[in-house]
mmCIF file of C-alpha atoms and ligand atoms in Angstrom:
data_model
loop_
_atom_site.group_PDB
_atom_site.id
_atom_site.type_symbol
_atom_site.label_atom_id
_atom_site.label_comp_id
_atom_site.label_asym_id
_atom_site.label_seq_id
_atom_site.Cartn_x
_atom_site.Cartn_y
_atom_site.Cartn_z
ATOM 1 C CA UNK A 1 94.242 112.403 112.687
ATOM 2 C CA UNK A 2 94.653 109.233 110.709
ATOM 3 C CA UNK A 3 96.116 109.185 107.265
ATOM 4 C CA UNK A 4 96.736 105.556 105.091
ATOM 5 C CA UNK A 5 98.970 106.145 102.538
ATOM 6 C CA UNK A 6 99.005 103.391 99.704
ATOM 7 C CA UNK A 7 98.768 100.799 103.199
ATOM 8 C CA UNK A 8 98.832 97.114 101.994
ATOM 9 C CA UNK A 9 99.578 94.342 104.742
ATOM 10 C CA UNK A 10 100.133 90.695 103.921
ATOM 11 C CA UNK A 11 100.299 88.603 107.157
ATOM 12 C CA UNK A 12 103.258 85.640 107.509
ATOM 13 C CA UNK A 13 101.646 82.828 105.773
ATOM 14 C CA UNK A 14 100.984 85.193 102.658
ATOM 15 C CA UNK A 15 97.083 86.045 103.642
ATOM 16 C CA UNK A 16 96.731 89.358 101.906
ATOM 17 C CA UNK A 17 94.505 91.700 104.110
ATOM 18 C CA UNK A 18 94.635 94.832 103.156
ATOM 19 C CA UNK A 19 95.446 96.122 99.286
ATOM 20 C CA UNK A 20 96.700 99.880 98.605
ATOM 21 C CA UNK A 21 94.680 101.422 100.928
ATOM 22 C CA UNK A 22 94.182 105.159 100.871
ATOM 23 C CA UNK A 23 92.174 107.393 103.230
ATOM 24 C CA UNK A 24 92.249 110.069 105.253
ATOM 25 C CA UNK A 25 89.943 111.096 109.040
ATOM 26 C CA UNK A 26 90.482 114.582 109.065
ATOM 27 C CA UNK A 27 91.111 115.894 113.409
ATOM 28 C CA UNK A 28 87.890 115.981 114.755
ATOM 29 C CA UNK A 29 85.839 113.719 111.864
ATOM 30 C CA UNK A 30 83.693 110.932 113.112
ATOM 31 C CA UNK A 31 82.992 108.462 110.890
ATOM 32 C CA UNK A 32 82.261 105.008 110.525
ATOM 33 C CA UNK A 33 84.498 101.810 108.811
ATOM 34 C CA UNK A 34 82.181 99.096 107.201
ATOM 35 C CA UNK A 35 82.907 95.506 105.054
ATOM 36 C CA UNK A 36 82.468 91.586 105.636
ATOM 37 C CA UNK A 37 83.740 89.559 107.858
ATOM 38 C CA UNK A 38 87.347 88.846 106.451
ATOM 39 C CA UNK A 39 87.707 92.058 104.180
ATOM 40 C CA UNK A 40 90.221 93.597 106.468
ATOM 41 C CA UNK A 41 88.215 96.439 109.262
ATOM 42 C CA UNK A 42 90.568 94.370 112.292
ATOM 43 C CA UNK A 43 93.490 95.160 110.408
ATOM 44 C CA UNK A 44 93.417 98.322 109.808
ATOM 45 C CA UNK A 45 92.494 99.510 113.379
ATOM 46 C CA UNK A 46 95.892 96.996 114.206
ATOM 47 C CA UNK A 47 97.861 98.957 112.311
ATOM 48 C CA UNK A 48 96.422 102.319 113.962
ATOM 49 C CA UNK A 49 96.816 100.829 117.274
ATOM 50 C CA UNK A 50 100.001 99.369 116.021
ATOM 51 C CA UNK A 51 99.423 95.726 116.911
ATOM 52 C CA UNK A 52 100.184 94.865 113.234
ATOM 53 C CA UNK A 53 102.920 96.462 111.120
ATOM 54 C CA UNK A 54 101.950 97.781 107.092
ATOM 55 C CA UNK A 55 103.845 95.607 104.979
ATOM 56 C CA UNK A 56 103.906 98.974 102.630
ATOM 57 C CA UNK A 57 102.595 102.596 102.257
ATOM 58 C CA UNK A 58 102.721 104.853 105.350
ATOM 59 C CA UNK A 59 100.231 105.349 108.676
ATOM 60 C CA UNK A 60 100.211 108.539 110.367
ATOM 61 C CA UNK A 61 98.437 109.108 113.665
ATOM 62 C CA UNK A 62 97.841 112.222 115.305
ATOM 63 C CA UNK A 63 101.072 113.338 112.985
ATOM 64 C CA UNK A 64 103.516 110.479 113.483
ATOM 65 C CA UNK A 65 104.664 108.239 111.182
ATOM 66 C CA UNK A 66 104.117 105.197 112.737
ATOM 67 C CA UNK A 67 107.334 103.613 110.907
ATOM 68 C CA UNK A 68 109.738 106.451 113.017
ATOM 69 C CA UNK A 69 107.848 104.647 116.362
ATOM 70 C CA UNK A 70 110.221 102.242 118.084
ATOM 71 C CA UNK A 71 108.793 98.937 119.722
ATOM 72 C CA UNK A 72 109.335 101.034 122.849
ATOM 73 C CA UNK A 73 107.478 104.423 122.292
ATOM 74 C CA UNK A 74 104.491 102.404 120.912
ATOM 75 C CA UNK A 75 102.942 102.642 124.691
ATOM 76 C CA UNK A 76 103.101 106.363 124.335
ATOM 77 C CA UNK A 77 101.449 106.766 121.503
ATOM 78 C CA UNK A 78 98.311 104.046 122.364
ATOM 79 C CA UNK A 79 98.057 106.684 125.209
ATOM 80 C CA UNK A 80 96.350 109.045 122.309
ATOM 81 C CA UNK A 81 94.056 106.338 121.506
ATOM 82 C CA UNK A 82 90.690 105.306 123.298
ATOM 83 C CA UNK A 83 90.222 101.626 121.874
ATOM 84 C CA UNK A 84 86.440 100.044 122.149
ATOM 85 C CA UNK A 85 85.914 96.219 122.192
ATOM 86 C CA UNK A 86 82.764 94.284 121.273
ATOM 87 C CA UNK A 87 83.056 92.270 124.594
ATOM 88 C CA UNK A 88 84.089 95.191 126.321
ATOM 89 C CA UNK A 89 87.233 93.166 127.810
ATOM 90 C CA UNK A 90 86.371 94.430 131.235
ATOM 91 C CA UNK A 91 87.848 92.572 134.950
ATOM 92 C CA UNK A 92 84.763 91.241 136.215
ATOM 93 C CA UNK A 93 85.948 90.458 139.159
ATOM 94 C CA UNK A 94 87.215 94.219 139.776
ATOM 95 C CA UNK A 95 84.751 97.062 140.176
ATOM 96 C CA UNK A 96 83.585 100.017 138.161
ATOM 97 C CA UNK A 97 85.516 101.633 139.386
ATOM 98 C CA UNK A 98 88.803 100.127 139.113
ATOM 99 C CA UNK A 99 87.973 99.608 135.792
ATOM 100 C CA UNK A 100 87.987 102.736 134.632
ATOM 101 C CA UNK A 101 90.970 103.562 136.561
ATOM 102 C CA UNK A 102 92.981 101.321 134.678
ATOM 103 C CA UNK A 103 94.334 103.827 132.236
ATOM 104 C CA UNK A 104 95.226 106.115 134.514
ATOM 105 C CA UNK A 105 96.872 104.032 137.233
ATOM 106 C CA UNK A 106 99.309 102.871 134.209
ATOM 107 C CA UNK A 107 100.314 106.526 133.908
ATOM 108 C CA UNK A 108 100.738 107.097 137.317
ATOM 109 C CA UNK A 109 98.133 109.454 138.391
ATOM 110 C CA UNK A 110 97.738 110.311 141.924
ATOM 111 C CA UNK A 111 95.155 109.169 143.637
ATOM 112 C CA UNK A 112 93.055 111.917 143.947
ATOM 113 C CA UNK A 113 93.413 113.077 140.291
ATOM 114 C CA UNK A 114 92.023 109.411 139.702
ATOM 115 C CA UNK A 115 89.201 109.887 141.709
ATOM 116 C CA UNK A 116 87.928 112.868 140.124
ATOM 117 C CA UNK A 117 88.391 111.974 136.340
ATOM 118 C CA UNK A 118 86.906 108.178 137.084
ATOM 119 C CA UNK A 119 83.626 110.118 138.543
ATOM 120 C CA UNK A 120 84.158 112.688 135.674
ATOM 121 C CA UNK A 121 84.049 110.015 133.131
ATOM 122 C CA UNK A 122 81.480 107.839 134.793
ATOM 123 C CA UNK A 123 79.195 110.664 134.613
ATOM 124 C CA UNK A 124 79.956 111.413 131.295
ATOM 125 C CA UNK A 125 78.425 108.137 130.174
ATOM 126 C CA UNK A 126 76.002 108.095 132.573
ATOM 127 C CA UNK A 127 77.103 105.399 134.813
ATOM 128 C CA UNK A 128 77.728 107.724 138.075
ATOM 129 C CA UNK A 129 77.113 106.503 141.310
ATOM 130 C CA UNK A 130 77.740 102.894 140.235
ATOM 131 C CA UNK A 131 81.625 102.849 141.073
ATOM 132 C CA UNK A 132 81.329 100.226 143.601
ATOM 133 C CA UNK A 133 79.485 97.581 141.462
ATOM 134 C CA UNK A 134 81.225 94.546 139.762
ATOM 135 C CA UNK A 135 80.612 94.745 135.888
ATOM 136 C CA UNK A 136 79.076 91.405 136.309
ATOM 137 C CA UNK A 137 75.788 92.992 137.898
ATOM 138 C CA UNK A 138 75.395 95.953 134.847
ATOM 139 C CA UNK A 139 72.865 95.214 131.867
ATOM 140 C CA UNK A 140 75.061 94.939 129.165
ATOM 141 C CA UNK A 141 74.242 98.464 127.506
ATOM 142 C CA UNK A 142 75.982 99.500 130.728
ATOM 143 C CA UNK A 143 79.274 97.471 130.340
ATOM 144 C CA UNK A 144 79.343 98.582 127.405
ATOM 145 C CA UNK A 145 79.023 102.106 128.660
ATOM 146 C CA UNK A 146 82.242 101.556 131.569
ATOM 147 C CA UNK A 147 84.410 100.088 128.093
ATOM 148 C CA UNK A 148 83.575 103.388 126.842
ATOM 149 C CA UNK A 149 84.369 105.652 130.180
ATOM 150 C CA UNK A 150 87.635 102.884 130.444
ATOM 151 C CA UNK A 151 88.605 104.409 126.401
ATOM 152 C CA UNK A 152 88.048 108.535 127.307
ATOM 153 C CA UNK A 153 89.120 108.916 131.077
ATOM 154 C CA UNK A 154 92.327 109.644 129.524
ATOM 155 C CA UNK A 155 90.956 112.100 127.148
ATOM 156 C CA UNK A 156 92.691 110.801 124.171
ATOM 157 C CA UNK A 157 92.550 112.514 120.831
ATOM 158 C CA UNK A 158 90.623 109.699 118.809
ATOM 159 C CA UNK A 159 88.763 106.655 119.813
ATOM 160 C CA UNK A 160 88.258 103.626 118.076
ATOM 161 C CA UNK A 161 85.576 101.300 118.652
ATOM 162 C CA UNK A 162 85.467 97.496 117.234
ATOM 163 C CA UNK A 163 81.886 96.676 116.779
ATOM 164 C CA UNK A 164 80.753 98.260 119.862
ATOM 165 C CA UNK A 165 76.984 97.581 119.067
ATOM 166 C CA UNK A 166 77.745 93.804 118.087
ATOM 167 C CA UNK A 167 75.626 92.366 120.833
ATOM 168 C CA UNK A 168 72.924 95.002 121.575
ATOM 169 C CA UNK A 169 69.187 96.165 120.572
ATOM 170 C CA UNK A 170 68.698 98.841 118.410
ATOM 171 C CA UNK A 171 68.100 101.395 121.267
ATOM 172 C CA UNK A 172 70.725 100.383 123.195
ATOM 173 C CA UNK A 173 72.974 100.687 119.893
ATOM 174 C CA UNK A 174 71.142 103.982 118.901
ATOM 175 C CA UNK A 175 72.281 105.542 122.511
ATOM 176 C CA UNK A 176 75.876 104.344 122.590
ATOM 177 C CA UNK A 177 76.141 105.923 118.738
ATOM 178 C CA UNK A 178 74.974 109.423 120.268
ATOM 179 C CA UNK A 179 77.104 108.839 123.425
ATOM 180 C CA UNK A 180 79.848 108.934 120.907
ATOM 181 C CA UNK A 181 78.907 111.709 119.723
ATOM 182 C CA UNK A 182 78.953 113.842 122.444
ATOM 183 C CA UNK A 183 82.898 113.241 122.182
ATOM 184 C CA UNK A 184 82.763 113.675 119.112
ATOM 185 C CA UNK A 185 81.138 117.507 119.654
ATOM 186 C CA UNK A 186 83.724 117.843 121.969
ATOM 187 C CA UNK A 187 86.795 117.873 119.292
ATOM 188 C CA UNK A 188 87.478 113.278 119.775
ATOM 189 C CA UNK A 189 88.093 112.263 116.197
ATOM 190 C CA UNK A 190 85.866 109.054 116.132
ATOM 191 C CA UNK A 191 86.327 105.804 113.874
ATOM 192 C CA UNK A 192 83.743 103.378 114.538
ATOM 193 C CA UNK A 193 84.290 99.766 112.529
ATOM 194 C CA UNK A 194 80.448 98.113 112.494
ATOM 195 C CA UNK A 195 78.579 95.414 110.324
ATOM 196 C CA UNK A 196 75.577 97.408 111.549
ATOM 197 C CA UNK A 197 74.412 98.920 107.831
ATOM 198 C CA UNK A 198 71.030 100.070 109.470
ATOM 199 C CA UNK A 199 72.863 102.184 112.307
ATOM 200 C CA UNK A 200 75.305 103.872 109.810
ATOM 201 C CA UNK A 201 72.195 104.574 107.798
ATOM 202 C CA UNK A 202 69.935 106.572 110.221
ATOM 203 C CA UNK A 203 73.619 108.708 111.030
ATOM 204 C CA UNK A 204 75.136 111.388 108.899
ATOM 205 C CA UNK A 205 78.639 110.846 109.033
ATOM 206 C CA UNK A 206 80.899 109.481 106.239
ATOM 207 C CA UNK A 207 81.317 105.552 105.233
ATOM 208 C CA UNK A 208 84.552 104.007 104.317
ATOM 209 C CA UNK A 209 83.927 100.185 102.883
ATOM 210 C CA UNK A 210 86.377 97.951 102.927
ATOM 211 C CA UNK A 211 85.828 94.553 100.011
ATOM 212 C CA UNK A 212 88.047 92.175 100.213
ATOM 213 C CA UNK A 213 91.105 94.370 101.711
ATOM 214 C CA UNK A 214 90.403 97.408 99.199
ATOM 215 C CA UNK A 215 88.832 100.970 100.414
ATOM 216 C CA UNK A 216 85.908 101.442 97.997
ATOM 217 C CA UNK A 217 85.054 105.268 96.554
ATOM 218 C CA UNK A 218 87.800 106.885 98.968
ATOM 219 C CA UNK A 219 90.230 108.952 96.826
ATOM 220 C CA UNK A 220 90.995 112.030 98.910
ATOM 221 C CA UNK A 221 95.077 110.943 98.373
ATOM 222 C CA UNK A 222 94.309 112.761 94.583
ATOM 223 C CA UNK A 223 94.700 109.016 92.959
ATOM 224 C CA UNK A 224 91.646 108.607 90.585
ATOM 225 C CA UNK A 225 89.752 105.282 89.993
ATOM 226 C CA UNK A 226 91.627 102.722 88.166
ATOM 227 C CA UNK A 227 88.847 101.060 85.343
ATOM 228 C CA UNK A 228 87.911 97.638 86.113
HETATM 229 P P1 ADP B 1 85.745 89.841 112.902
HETATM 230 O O1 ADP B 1 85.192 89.590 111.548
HETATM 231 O O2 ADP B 1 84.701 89.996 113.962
HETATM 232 O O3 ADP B 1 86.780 90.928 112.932
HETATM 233 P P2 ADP B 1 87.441 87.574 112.519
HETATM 234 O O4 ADP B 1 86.886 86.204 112.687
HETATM 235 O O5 ADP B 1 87.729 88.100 111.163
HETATM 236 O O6 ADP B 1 86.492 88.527 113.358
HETATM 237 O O7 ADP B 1 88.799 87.683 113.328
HETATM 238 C C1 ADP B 1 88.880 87.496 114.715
HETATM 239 C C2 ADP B 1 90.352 87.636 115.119
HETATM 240 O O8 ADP B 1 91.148 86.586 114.536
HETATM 241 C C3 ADP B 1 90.946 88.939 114.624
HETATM 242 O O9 ADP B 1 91.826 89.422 115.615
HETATM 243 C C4 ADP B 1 91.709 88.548 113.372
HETATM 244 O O10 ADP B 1 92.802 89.391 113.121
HETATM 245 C C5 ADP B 1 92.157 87.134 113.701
HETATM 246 N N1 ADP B 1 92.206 86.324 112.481
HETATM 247 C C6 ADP B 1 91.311 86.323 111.487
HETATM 248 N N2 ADP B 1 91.668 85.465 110.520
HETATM 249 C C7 ADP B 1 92.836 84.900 110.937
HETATM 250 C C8 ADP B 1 93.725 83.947 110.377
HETATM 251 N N3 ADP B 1 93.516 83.387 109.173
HETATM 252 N N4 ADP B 1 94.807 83.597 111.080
HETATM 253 C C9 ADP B 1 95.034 84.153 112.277
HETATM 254 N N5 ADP B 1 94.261 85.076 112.857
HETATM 255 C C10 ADP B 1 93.159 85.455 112.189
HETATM 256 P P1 ADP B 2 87.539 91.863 109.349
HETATM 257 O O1 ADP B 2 87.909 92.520 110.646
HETATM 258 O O2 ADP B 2 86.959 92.816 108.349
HETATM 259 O O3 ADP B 2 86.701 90.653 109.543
HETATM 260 P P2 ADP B 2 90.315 90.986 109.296
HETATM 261 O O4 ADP B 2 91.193 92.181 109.285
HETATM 262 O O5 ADP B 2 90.145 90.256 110.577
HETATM 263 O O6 ADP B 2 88.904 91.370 108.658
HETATM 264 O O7 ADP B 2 90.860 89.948 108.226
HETATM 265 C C1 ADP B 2 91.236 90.299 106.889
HETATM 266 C C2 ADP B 2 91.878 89.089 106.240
HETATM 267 O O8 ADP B 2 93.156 88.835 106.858
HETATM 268 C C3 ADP B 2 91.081 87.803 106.364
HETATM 269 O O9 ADP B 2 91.305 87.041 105.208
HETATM 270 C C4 ADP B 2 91.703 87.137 107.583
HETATM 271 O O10 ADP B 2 91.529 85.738 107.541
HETATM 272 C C5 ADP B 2 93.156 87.536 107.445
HETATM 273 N N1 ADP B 2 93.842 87.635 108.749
HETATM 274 C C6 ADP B 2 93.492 88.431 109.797
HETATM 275 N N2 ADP B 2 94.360 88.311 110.805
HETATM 276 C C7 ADP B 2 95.271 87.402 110.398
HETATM 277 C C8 ADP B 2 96.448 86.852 110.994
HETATM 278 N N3 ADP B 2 96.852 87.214 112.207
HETATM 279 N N4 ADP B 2 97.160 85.961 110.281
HETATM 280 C C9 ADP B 2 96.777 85.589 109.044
HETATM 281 N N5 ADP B 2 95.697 86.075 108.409
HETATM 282 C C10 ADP B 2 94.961 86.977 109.084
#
């Protein structure tokens, strides 16, 4: 689903973010992308998203190259991605369900094809019945929750979330990890960037650390550990 290939990427004024990375999230892996502030877990989900360019290596997605994707067809592609934001980037001042719409209203849906996968989705994470509220009057376990029905009423292939526990308990964060899941079960390939070491450590699924731009202990490319 995602495959780095030797990615480095120096931004314009000559900040070096990410160095030779190499990994591979295999269709239908969750898993979860960990490092410091500053060691490079933005970047990488920019280049999968393809907000940032690699500066080398090769970034496949859901089995494009992303260097073959012209400035125009990037759209297309981000239509295969469910993105997930720590402040949930949601229009207040527009309801639920509008919200959730959003993706779908871009694509041109009809109306009532809208109206069913909204309710399908808002069920989904357990938000149903609250179309007609403003995000403003939700708990914020439950904005969190319509950023997440926003990211699979499209049903895309792989979701990405940006530290989408960043500003909740540990049983809010707990249920939002297993809501993922569910997706997960149901064939979503799942990368999940977090600070959040005690989550990832009472879950199962497979690290990848970035330090300082570099993926530690991830060799699947065949490329063994360099000494020092
Ligand atoms: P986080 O650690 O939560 O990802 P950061 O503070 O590293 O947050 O970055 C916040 C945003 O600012 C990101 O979109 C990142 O790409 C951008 N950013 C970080 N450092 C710089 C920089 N030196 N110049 C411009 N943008 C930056
Ligand atoms: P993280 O998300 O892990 O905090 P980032 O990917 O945001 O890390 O940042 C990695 C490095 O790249 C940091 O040194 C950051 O300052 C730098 N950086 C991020 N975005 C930009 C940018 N737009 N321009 C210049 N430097 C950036």
């Amino acid at each position: 689903m995602i495959r780095f290939e030797q990615v480095s990427k120096v931004y314009p004024g000559g900040q070096k973010a990410l160095s030779d990375v190499n990994f591979h999230l295999r269709r239908g892996e969750m898993a979860f992308l960990t490092g410091h502030s500053g060691a490079g877990k933005s970047t990488l989900l920019k280049l999968i998203t393809v907000i940032e360019r690699a500066s080398a290596g090769k970034v496949f997605i859901n089995g494009h190259d992303i260097a073959d994707i012209s400035r125009h067809h990037v759209p297309y592609l981000r239509r295969e991605i469910g993105m997930i934001f720590q402040n949930h980037h949601l229009l207040m001042d527009r309801s639920v369900f509008d919200n959730v719409a959003l993706p779908l209203v871009i694509e041109g849906f009809s109306h009532g094809e809208i109206k069913k996968r909204v309710a399908a989705a808002l069920d989904m994470v357990g938000l149903y019945g609250k179309e007609r509220h403003n995000p403003i009057m939700l708990s914020g376990g439950e904005q969190q929750r319509v950023g997440i029905a926003r990211a699979i009423v499209n049903k895309p292939a792989l979701l990405l979330a940006d530290e989408p526990t960043g500003n909740l308990d540990p049983k809010l964060s707990m249920d939002i990890l297993r809501l993922f899941e569910t997706f997960n079960d149901a064939g979503t390939s799942v990368l999940i960037a977090t600070h959040d070491l005690g989550l990832i450590a009472r879950m199962k699924y497979r690290t990848l650390t970035l330090r300082q731009g570099r993926m530690l202990g991830a060799r699947e490319i065949g490329e063994p550990l360099r000494p020092g």
